[in-house]
PDB file of C-alpha atoms in Angstrom:
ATOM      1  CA  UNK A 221     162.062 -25.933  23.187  1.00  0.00           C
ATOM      2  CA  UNK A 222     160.706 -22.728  23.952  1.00  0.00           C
ATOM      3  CA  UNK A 223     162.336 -20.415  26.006  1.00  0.00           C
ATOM      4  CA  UNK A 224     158.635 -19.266  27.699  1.00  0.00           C
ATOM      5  CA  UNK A 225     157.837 -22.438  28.587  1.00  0.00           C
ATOM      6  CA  UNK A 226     161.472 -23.011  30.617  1.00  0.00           C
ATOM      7  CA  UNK A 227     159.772 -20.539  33.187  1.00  0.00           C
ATOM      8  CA  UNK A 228     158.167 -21.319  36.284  1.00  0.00           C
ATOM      9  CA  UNK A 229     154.525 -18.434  36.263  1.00  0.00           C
ATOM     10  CA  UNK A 230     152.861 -17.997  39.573  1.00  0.00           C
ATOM     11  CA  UNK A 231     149.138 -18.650  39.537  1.00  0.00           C
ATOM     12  CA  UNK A 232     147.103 -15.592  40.246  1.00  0.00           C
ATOM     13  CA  UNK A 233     144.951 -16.070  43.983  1.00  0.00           C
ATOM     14  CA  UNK A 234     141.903 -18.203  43.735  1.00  0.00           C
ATOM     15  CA  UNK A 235     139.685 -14.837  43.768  1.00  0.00           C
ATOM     16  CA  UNK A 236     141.545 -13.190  40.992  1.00  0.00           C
ATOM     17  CA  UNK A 237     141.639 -16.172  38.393  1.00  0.00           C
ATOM     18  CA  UNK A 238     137.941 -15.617  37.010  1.00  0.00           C
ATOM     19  CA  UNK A 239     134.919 -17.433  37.283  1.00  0.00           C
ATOM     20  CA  UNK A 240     133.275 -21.034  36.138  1.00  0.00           C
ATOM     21  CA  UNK A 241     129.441 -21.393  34.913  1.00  0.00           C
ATOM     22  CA  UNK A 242     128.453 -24.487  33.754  1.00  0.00           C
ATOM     23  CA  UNK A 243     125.743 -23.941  31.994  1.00  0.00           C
ATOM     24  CA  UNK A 244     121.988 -26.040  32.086  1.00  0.00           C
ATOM     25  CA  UNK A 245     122.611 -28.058  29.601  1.00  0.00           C
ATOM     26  CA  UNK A 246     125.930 -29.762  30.854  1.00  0.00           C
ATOM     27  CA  UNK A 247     123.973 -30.557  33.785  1.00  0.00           C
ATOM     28  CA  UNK A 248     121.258 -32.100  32.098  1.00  0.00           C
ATOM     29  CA  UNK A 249     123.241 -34.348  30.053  1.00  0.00           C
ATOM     30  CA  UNK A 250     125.412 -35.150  33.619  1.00  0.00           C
ATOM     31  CA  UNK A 251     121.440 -36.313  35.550  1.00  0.00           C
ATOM     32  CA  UNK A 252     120.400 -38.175  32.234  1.00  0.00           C
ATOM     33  CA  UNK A 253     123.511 -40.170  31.734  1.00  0.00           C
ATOM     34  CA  UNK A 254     123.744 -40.886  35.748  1.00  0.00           C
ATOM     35  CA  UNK A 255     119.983 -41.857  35.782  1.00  0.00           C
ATOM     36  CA  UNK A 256     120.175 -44.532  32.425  1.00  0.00           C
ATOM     37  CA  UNK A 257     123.552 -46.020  34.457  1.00  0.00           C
ATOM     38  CA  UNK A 258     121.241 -46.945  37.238  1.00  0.00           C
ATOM     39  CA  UNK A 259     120.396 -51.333  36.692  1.00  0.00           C
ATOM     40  CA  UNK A 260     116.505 -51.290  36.369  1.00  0.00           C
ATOM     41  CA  UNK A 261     116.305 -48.362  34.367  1.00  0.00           C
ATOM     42  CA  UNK A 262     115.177 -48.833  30.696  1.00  0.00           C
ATOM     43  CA  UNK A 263     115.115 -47.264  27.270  1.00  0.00           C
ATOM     44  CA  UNK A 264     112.167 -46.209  25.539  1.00  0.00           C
ATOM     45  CA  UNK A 265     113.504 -47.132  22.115  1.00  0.00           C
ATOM     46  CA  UNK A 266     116.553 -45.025  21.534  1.00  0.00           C
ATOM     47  CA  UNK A 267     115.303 -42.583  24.363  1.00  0.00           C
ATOM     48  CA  UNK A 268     116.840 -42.881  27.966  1.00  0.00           C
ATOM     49  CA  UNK A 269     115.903 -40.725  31.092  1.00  0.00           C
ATOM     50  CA  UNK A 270     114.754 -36.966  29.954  1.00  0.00           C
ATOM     51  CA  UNK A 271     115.569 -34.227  32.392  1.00  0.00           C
ATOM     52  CA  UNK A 272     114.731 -30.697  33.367  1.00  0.00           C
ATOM     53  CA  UNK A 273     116.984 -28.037  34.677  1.00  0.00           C
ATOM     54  CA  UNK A 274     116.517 -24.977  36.866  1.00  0.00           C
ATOM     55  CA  UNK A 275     117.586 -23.088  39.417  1.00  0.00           C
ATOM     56  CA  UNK A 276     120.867 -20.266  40.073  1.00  0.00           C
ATOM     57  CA  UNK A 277     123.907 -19.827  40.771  1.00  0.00           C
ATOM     58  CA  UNK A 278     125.432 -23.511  42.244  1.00  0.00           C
ATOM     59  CA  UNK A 279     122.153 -24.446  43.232  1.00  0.00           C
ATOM     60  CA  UNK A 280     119.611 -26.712  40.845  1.00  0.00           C
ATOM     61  CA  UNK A 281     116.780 -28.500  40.966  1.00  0.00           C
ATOM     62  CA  UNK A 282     115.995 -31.329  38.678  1.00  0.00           C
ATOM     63  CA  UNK A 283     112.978 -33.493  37.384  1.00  0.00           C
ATOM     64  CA  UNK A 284     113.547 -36.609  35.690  1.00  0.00           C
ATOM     65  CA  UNK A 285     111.141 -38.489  33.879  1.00  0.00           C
ATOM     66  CA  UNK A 286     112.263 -42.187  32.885  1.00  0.00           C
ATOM     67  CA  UNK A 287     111.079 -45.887  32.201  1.00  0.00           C
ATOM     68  CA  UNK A 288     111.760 -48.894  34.181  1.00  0.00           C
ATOM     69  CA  UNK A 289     112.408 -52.621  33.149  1.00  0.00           C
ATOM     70  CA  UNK A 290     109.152 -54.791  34.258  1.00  0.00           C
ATOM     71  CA  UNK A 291     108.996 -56.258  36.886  1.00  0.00           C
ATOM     72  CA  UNK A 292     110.896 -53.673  38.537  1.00  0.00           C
ATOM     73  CA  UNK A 293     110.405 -52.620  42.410  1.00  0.00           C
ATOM     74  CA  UNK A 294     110.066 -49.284  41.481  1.00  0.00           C
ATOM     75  CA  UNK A 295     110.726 -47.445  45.023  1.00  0.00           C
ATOM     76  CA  UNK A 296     113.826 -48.615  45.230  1.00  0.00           C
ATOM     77  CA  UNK A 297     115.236 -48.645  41.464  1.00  0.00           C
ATOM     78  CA  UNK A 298     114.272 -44.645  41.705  1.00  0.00           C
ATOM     79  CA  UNK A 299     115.847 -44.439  45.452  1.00  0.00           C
ATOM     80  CA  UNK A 300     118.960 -46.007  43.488  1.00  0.00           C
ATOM     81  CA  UNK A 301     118.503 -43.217  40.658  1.00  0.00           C
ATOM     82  CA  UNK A 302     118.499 -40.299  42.975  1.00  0.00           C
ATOM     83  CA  UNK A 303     121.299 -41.355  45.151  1.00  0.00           C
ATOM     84  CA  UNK A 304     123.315 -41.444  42.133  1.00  0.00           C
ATOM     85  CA  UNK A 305     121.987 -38.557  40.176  1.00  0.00           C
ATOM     86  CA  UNK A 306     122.179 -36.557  43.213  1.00  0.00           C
ATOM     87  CA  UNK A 307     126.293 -37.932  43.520  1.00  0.00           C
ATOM     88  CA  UNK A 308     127.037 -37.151  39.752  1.00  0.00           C
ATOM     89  CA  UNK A 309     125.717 -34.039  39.404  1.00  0.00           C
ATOM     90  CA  UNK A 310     127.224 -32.723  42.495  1.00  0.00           C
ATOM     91  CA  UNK A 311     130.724 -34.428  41.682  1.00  0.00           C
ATOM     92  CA  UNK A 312     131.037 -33.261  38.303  1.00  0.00           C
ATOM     93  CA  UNK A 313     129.579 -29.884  38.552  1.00  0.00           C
ATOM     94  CA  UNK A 314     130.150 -28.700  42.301  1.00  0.00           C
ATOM     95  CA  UNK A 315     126.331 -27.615  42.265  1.00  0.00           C
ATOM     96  CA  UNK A 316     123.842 -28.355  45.109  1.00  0.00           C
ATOM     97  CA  UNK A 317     121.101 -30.597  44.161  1.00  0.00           C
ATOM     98  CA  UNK A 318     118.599 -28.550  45.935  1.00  0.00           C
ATOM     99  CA  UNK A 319     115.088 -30.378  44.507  1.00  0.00           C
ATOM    100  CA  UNK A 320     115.104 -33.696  42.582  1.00  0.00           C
ATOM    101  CA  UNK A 321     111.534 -34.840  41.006  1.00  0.00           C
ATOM    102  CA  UNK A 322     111.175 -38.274  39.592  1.00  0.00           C
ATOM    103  CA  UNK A 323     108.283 -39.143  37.667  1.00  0.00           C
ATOM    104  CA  UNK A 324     108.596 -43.505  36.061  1.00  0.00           C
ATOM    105  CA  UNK A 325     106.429 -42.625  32.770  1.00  0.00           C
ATOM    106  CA  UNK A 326     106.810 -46.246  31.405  1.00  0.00           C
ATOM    107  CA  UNK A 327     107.095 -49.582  32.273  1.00  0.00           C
ATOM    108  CA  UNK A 328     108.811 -51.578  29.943  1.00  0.00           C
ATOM    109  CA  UNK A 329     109.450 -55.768  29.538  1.00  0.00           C
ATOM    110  CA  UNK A 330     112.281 -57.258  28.618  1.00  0.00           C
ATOM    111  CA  UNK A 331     111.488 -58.482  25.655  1.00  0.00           C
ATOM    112  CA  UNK A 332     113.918 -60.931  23.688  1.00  0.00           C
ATOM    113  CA  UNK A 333     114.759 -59.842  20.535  1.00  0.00           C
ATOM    114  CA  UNK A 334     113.104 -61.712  17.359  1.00  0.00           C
ATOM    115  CA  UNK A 335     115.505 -63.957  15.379  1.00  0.00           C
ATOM    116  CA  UNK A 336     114.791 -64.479  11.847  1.00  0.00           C
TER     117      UNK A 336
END
């Protein structure tokens, strides 16, 4: 066992130990993969919920552009997809969802697979 590991170290001051950015893209993949988790939502062939980044600092604003399974009541599968996008993002990240557009660009039946 190493000798420098035997020995307690003192963490530096919260100011002093350096800074976290998380960059655009983590945040992205945190709002699409909150948004497909959400019952109702559907994929467009391999493609789930696409999403947009911007903003600065710890504050960013989002659009989302997804499909929905038919019949779906759409007002409340995309009140569902904000609450949780909106929970995700600011769980994972510690940013401030300032803006969050939603735009359903499909709806899509269940359709049952063909058996041959």
């Amino acid at each position: 066992m190493s000798r420098l590991l035997d020995v307690p170290r003192e963490l530096a001051e919260p100011d002093e130990r350096g800074t976290l950015t998380i960059g655009h893209a983590v945040v992205r993949k945190v709002a699409q993969h909150a948004a497909d988790q959400v019952p109702g939502t559907a994929r467009a062939g391999k493609k789930g919920a696409n999403a947009r980044v911007g903003g600065q600092d710890d504050e960013v604003d989002l659009a989302l552009e997804l499909a929905l399974h038919y019949p779906a009541a759409v007002r409340a599968v995309v009140g569902d997809v904000r609450e949780r996008v909106v929970e995700e993002v600011e769980r994972i990240t510690s940013y401030q969802v300032r803006t969050l557009a939603v735009t359903v660009s499909a709806l899509l039946p269940d359709v049952p697979p063909r058996v041959r």
